[in-house]
Structures are given as structure tokens and as C-alpha cells.
PDB file of C-alpha atoms in Angstrom:
ATOM      1  CA  ARG A   1       0.531   0.083   0.551  1.00  0.00           C
ATOM      2  CA  LYS A   2       1.292   3.445  -0.779  1.00  0.00           C
ATOM      3  CA  SER A   3      -0.405   6.923  -0.361  1.00  0.00           C
ATOM      4  CA  PHE A   4       0.565  10.381  -1.039  1.00  0.00           C
ATOM      5  CA  GLU A   5      -1.260  13.817  -1.014  1.00  0.00           C
ATOM      6  CA  LYS A   6      -2.488  15.895  -4.440  1.00  0.00           C
ATOM      7  CA  GLN A   7      -3.693  19.026  -4.037  1.00  0.00           C
ATOM      8  CA  GLY A   8      -5.746  18.226  -1.142  1.00  0.00           C
ATOM      9  CA  ILE A   9      -6.498  15.149  -2.222  1.00  0.00           C
ATOM     10  CA  LYS A  10      -5.070  11.335   0.264  1.00  0.00           C
ATOM     11  CA  ILE A  11      -4.186   9.283  -2.494  1.00  0.00           C
ATOM     12  CA  LEU A  12      -3.855   5.153  -1.466  1.00  0.00           C
ATOM     13  CA  THR A  13      -2.836   2.505  -4.020  1.00  0.00           C
ATOM     14  CA  ASN A  14      -3.087  -1.328  -2.961  1.00  0.00           C
ATOM     15  CA  ALA A  15      -5.633   0.000  -0.506  1.00  0.00           C
ATOM     16  CA  LYS A  16      -7.104  -2.643   2.114  1.00  0.00           C
ATOM     17  CA  VAL A  17     -10.067  -1.243   4.313  1.00  0.00           C
ATOM     18  CA  THR A  18     -12.408  -3.073   6.919  1.00  0.00           C
ATOM     19  CA  GLU A  19     -15.688  -2.144   8.575  1.00  0.00           C
ATOM     20  CA  TYR A  20     -17.010  -3.058  11.704  1.00  0.00           C
ATOM     21  CA  ASN A  21     -19.971  -3.254  12.964  1.00  0.00           C
ATOM     22  CA  VAL A  22     -21.241  -2.145  16.281  1.00  0.00           C
ATOM     23  CA  GLN A  23     -20.270  -5.100  17.941  1.00  0.00           C
ATOM     24  CA  GLY A  24     -16.676  -4.694  16.298  1.00  0.00           C
ATOM     25  CA  GLN A  25     -16.905  -7.329  13.943  1.00  0.00           C
ATOM     26  CA  PRO A  26     -15.306  -6.758  10.882  1.00  0.00           C
ATOM     27  CA  SER A  27     -18.884  -6.561   8.506  1.00  0.00           C
ATOM     28  CA  PHE A  28     -17.239  -5.516   5.078  1.00  0.00           C
ATOM     29  CA  HIS A  29     -13.659  -6.158   3.082  1.00  0.00           C
ATOM     30  CA  VAL A  30     -13.094  -3.931  -0.038  1.00  0.00           C
ATOM     31  CA  GLN A  31      -9.927  -3.279  -1.515  1.00  0.00           C
ATOM     32  CA  SER A  32      -8.867  -1.194  -4.585  1.00  0.00           C
ATOM     33  CA  PRO A  33      -5.699  -0.160  -6.785  1.00  0.00           C
ATOM     34  CA  HIS A  34      -6.830   3.849  -6.096  1.00  0.00           C
ATOM     35  CA  VAL A  35      -8.542   5.203  -3.009  1.00  0.00           C
ATOM     36  CA  GLU A  36      -9.007   8.729  -2.364  1.00  0.00           C
ATOM     37  CA  ARG A  37     -10.013  11.014   0.597  1.00  0.00           C
ATOM     38  CA  ARG A  38     -10.964  14.315  -0.600  1.00  0.00           C
ATOM     39  CA  GLU A  39     -13.155  17.238  -0.037  1.00  0.00           C
ATOM     40  CA  GLY A  40     -12.518  17.217   4.224  1.00  0.00           C
ATOM     41  CA  ASP A  41     -15.214  14.824   4.738  1.00  0.00           C
ATOM     42  CA  GLU A  42     -13.643  12.112   5.429  1.00  0.00           C
ATOM     43  CA  SER A  43     -15.083   9.920   2.766  1.00  0.00           C
ATOM     44  CA  LEU A  44     -13.434   7.207   0.571  1.00  0.00           C
ATOM     45  CA  TYR A  45     -13.610   6.961  -3.085  1.00  0.00           C
ATOM     46  CA  PHE A  46     -13.231   3.668  -4.342  1.00  0.00           C
ATOM     47  CA  ASN A  47     -11.736   3.129  -8.464  1.00  0.00           C
ATOM     48  CA  SER A  48     -12.685  -0.811  -9.241  1.00  0.00           C
ATOM     49  CA  PRO A  49     -13.289  -1.972  -5.931  1.00  0.00           C
ATOM     50  CA  THR A  50     -13.664  -5.698  -5.284  1.00  0.00           C
ATOM     51  CA  PHE A  51     -15.176  -6.275  -1.855  1.00  0.00           C
ATOM     52  CA  GLN A  52     -16.852  -9.269   1.026  1.00  0.00           C
ATOM     53  CA  ILE A  53     -19.775  -8.520   2.453  1.00  0.00           C
ATOM     54  CA  THR A  54     -19.235 -10.729   5.994  1.00  0.00           C
ATOM     55  CA  SER A  55     -22.454 -13.694   6.341  1.00  0.00           C
ATOM     56  CA  LYS A  56     -23.793 -13.050   9.786  1.00  0.00           C
ATOM     57  CA  LYS A  57     -24.727 -16.989   9.882  1.00  0.00           C
ATOM     58  CA  PRO A  58     -22.346 -19.533  10.803  1.00  0.00           C
ATOM     59  CA  GLY A  59     -22.090 -21.937   7.944  1.00  0.00           C
ATOM     60  CA  VAL A  60     -23.073 -19.810   5.132  1.00  0.00           C
ATOM     61  CA  PRO A  61     -20.685 -17.934   2.796  1.00  0.00           C
ATOM     62  CA  ASP A  62     -19.260 -13.912   2.286  1.00  0.00           C
ATOM     63  CA  TRP A  63     -20.736 -12.485  -0.431  1.00  0.00           C
ATOM     64  CA  GLU A  64     -18.192 -11.342  -2.623  1.00  0.00           C
ATOM     65  CA  GLY A  65     -18.621  -8.687  -5.211  1.00  0.00           C
ATOM     66  CA  ARG A  66     -16.982  -5.813  -7.203  1.00  0.00           C
ATOM     67  CA  SER A  67     -18.059  -2.864  -9.770  1.00  0.00           C
ATOM     68  CA  LEU A  68     -16.530   0.218 -11.291  1.00  0.00           C
ATOM     69  CA  TYR A  69     -16.582   2.873  -8.392  1.00  0.00           C
ATOM     70  CA  GLY A  70     -17.474   2.878  -5.278  1.00  0.00           C
ATOM     71  CA  TRP A  71     -17.752   5.584  -2.544  1.00  0.00           C
ATOM     72  CA  THR A  72     -18.570   5.372   1.328  1.00  0.00           C
ATOM     73  CA  ASP A  73     -18.786   7.887   4.424  1.00  0.00           C
ATOM     74  CA  ARG A  74     -16.594   8.748   7.269  1.00  0.00           C
ATOM     75  CA  ALA A  75     -19.059   6.547   9.355  1.00  0.00           C
ATOM     76  CA  GLY A  76     -18.429   3.577   7.005  1.00  0.00           C
ATOM     77  CA  LEU A  77     -22.637   3.366   7.481  1.00  0.00           C
ATOM     78  CA  LEU A  78     -23.054   4.189   3.888  1.00  0.00           C
ATOM     79  CA  LEU A  79     -21.722   2.781   0.845  1.00  0.00           C
ATOM     80  CA  LYS A  80     -22.322   3.857  -2.997  1.00  0.00           C
ATOM     81  CA  LEU A  81     -21.685   1.163  -5.363  1.00  0.00           C
ATOM     82  CA  GLN A  82     -21.294   2.688  -9.353  1.00  0.00           C
ATOM     83  CA  GLY A  83     -21.417   1.446 -12.556  1.00  0.00           C
ATOM     84  CA  PRO A  84     -22.516  -2.704 -12.982  1.00  0.00           C
ATOM     85  CA  VAL A  85     -22.149  -4.043 -10.042  1.00  0.00           C
ATOM     86  CA  GLN A  86     -21.497  -7.925  -9.515  1.00  0.00           C
ATOM     87  CA  MET A  87     -21.607 -10.252  -6.293  1.00  0.00           C
ATOM     88  CA  HIS A  88     -21.663 -13.892  -5.981  1.00  0.00           C
ATOM     89  CA  ARG A  89     -22.076 -15.483  -2.796  1.00  0.00           C
ATOM     90  CA  PRO A  90     -20.353 -20.018  -3.263  1.00  0.00           C
ATOM     91  CA  ALA A  91     -22.106 -22.526  -2.666  1.00  0.00           C
ATOM     92  CA  TYR A  92     -23.338 -24.259   0.740  1.00  0.00           C
ATOM     93  CA  ALA A  93     -24.654 -26.481   2.740  1.00  0.00           C
ATOM     94  CA  ASP A  94     -28.262 -27.670  -0.367  1.00  0.00           C
ATOM     95  CA  GLN A  95     -28.014 -24.254  -1.887  1.00  0.00           C
ATOM     96  CA  PRO A  96     -26.267 -23.579  -4.963  1.00  0.00           C
ATOM     97  CA  PRO A  97     -24.191 -21.311  -5.749  1.00  0.00           C
ATOM     98  CA  THR A  98     -25.926 -17.444  -5.866  1.00  0.00           C
ATOM     99  CA  ASP A  99     -25.093 -14.501  -8.754  1.00  0.00           C
ATOM    100  CA  LEU A 100     -26.266 -11.070  -8.778  1.00  0.00           C
ATOM    101  CA  HIS A 101     -26.049  -9.069 -11.178  1.00  0.00           C
ATOM    102  CA  THR A 102     -26.832  -4.999 -11.696  1.00  0.00           C
ATOM    103  CA  ALA A 103     -25.631  -1.328 -11.248  1.00  0.00           C
ATOM    104  CA  ASP A 104     -25.915   1.648  -8.816  1.00  0.00           C
ATOM    105  CA  VAL A 105     -26.119  -0.030  -4.929  1.00  0.00           C
ATOM    106  CA  THR A 106     -26.465   2.523  -2.063  1.00  0.00           C
ATOM    107  CA  ALA A 107     -24.959  -0.754   0.791  1.00  0.00           C
ATOM    108  CA  TRP A 108     -25.597  -0.112   4.770  1.00  0.00           C
ATOM    109  CA  PRO A 109     -22.730  -2.625   5.590  1.00  0.00           C
ATOM    110  CA  LYS A 110     -23.153  -2.672   8.874  1.00  0.00           C
ATOM    111  CA  GLU A 111     -26.876  -4.158   8.675  1.00  0.00           C
ATOM    112  CA  ASN A 112     -26.076  -5.815   5.670  1.00  0.00           C
ATOM    113  CA  ARG A 113     -28.875  -4.750   3.446  1.00  0.00           C
ATOM    114  CA  MET A 114     -28.800  -2.684  -0.103  1.00  0.00           C
ATOM    115  CA  GLU A 115     -30.990  -2.287  -2.489  1.00  0.00           C
ATOM    116  CA  THR A 116     -31.230  -0.761  -5.785  1.00  0.00           C
ATOM    117  CA  ALA A 117     -33.447   0.883  -8.900  1.00  0.00           C
ATOM    118  CA  ALA A 118     -31.671  -0.572 -12.178  1.00  0.00           C
ATOM    119  CA  PRO A 119     -32.669  -3.695 -13.022  1.00  0.00           C
ATOM    120  CA  ALA A 120     -31.105  -6.907 -11.826  1.00  0.00           C
ATOM    121  CA  GLN A 121     -30.951 -10.367 -12.579  1.00  0.00           C
ATOM    122  CA  ILE A 122     -30.813 -12.901  -9.656  1.00  0.00           C
ATOM    123  CA  ILE A 123     -29.285 -16.115 -10.553  1.00  0.00           C
ATOM    124  CA  GLN A 124     -28.672 -19.082  -8.385  1.00  0.00           C
ATOM    125  CA  GLY A 125     -27.887 -22.571  -9.551  1.00  0.00           C
ATOM    126  CA  ALA A 126     -30.369 -23.475 -12.335  1.00  0.00           C
ATOM    127  CA  SER A 127     -32.591 -20.778 -11.991  1.00  0.00           C
ATOM    128  CA  ARG A 128     -33.069 -17.467 -13.539  1.00  0.00           C
ATOM    129  CA  MET A 129     -34.775 -13.988 -12.264  1.00  0.00           C
ATOM    130  CA  ASN A 130     -35.383 -10.079 -13.511  1.00  0.00           C
ATOM    131  CA  GLY A 131     -36.974  -7.665 -12.802  1.00  0.00           C
ATOM    132  CA  ILE A 132     -36.666  -3.714 -11.971  1.00  0.00           C
ATOM    133  CA  GLY A 133     -35.466  -2.701  -8.415  1.00  0.00           C
ATOM    134  CA  MET A 134     -34.525  -4.537  -5.663  1.00  0.00           C
ATOM    135  CA  ARG A 135     -33.566  -4.556  -2.045  1.00  0.00           C
ATOM    136  CA  ALA A 136     -31.433  -6.975   0.280  1.00  0.00           C
ATOM    137  CA  ASP A 137     -31.535  -8.533   3.725  1.00  0.00           C
ATOM    138  CA  LEU A 138     -28.319 -10.239   3.758  1.00  0.00           C
ATOM    139  CA  LYS A 139     -28.666 -11.094   7.388  1.00  0.00           C
ATOM    140  CA  GLN A 140     -31.689 -13.044   6.335  1.00  0.00           C
ATOM    141  CA  ASN A 141     -30.657 -14.416   3.003  1.00  0.00           C
ATOM    142  CA  HIS A 142     -33.267 -12.582   1.159  1.00  0.00           C
ATOM    143  CA  LEU A 143     -33.286 -10.729  -2.198  1.00  0.00           C
ATOM    144  CA  GLU A 144     -36.097  -9.168  -2.889  1.00  0.00           C
ATOM    145  CA  LEU A 145     -36.378  -8.039  -7.083  1.00  0.00           C
ATOM    146  CA  LEU A 146     -39.475  -4.964  -7.206  1.00  0.00           C
ATOM    147  CA  ASN A 147     -40.659  -4.483 -10.707  1.00  0.00           C
ATOM    148  CA  ASP A 148     -41.299  -6.650 -13.735  1.00  0.00           C
ATOM    149  CA  VAL A 149     -40.129  -9.006 -12.405  1.00  0.00           C
ATOM    150  CA  HIS A 150     -40.068 -12.361 -14.962  1.00  0.00           C
ATOM    151  CA  GLY A 151     -37.937 -15.329 -13.830  1.00  0.00           C
ATOM    152  CA  THR A 152     -37.424 -18.987 -14.544  1.00  0.00           C
ATOM    153  CA  LEU A 153     -37.606 -21.725 -11.383  1.00  0.00           C
ATOM    154  CA  VAL A 154     -36.266 -24.464 -11.457  1.00  0.00           C
ATOM    155  CA  PRO A 155     -37.411 -26.819  -8.637  1.00  0.00           C
ATOM    156  CA  ARG A 156     -34.904 -28.464  -5.989  1.00  0.00           C
ATOM    157  CA  GLN A 157     -33.861 -32.304  -5.748  1.00  0.00           C
ATOM    158  CA  ARG A 158     -35.326 -33.336  -2.663  1.00  0.00           C
ATOM    159  CA  HIS A 159     -33.862 -36.356  -1.079  1.00  0.00           C
ATOM    160  CA  ALA A 160     -36.977 -38.295   0.133  1.00  0.00           C
ATOM    161  CA  PRO A 161     -37.162 -41.513   0.704  1.00  0.00           C
ATOM    162  CA  ALA A 162     -39.502 -43.808  -0.861  1.00  0.00           C
ATOM    163  CA  LEU A 163     -42.319 -44.918  -0.083  1.00  0.00           C
ATOM    164  CA  PRO A 164     -42.508 -48.220   0.450  1.00  0.00           C
ATOM    165  CA  GLY A 165     -43.561 -51.206  -2.722  1.00  0.00           C
ATOM    166  CA  ARG A 166     -41.670 -48.158  -5.054  1.00  0.00           C
ATOM    167  CA  THR A 167     -38.236 -48.722  -5.527  1.00  0.00           C
TER     168      THR A 167
END
């Protein structure tokens, strides 16, 4: 990590930032090749950030993602992911991997919540849903598409016991 100042703007290169929740636990990690602190308000501006949103449930993997640009306020309460946003959560237990493609996300990292008014696509295993606007509560593993929702939901295979007399 390298730091310098240019015309009153503090610049970090190859930076790693960790935001903590109110209990002092990591809630959000972001890496960026270029981070600026400008305007004297202590907020951070990221170019090409990659990020991890820490899961709040044991056994549930973290979300990983990337966007074109990002911004967070001084307290780390508000995060803006600008341009295309892609997120991925690996498979776990009986859940297939999940991918989210959208743009211009507003997130509250300490609460594990986010939303967008942009078109969004959620892919989970062979199921796919598209809509306009999205809200998510990642603590509850809840993703909600808000308008003009279309999708293909493929039932998951359940391993039920065989019925007597059937093989």
C-alpha cells in the first residue's frame, strides 16, 4: 500500500479497508487499486473496488463482489457502488451458488442491507429471475426484486425416502 497527497486529496494505492459493525466485528472488506479521501469530509472514493460482505450466519459463506466505482461515508454507515455491480455467494449446505448482476447499489454494510432501482438479475443454480429494482437483507438471506419480475424457477432435487412398495 502506498500513500501520497496531491492538491489536498489523499490517495492510497492498492488499499485494503475493513469496516466494523457496532459489535466490533468485521462486516465489510473492500480492496481497491486507487482510493481517494477528498473534500475534507473523510469519505472514501474507490476505483474498481472488490469487496466481501461478511455473513452473519454460521455456515453461510460471505458475498464477494465488484463494481466500477465506490464511495463510503466517514462512519462506514453508507456505501454506494456505482456502475455495473456483480456479486457472488458460493454454494453451501443444500443451497446452490448465487450470482447477482445489477448497477448503482446503495448499501448499509453494518446492517447487511442493500438496494437499487436498476435492473437486477439473480441466478441461483439453474433458476434465474430478472426485475427492475431490488432490496436485500443479507442477514436473512433475503433478495427481493421489486417490479416487472420474470423468471424461471427450477425445483431443487429433494432426497426423500422411497415410498413403501416402490423402488
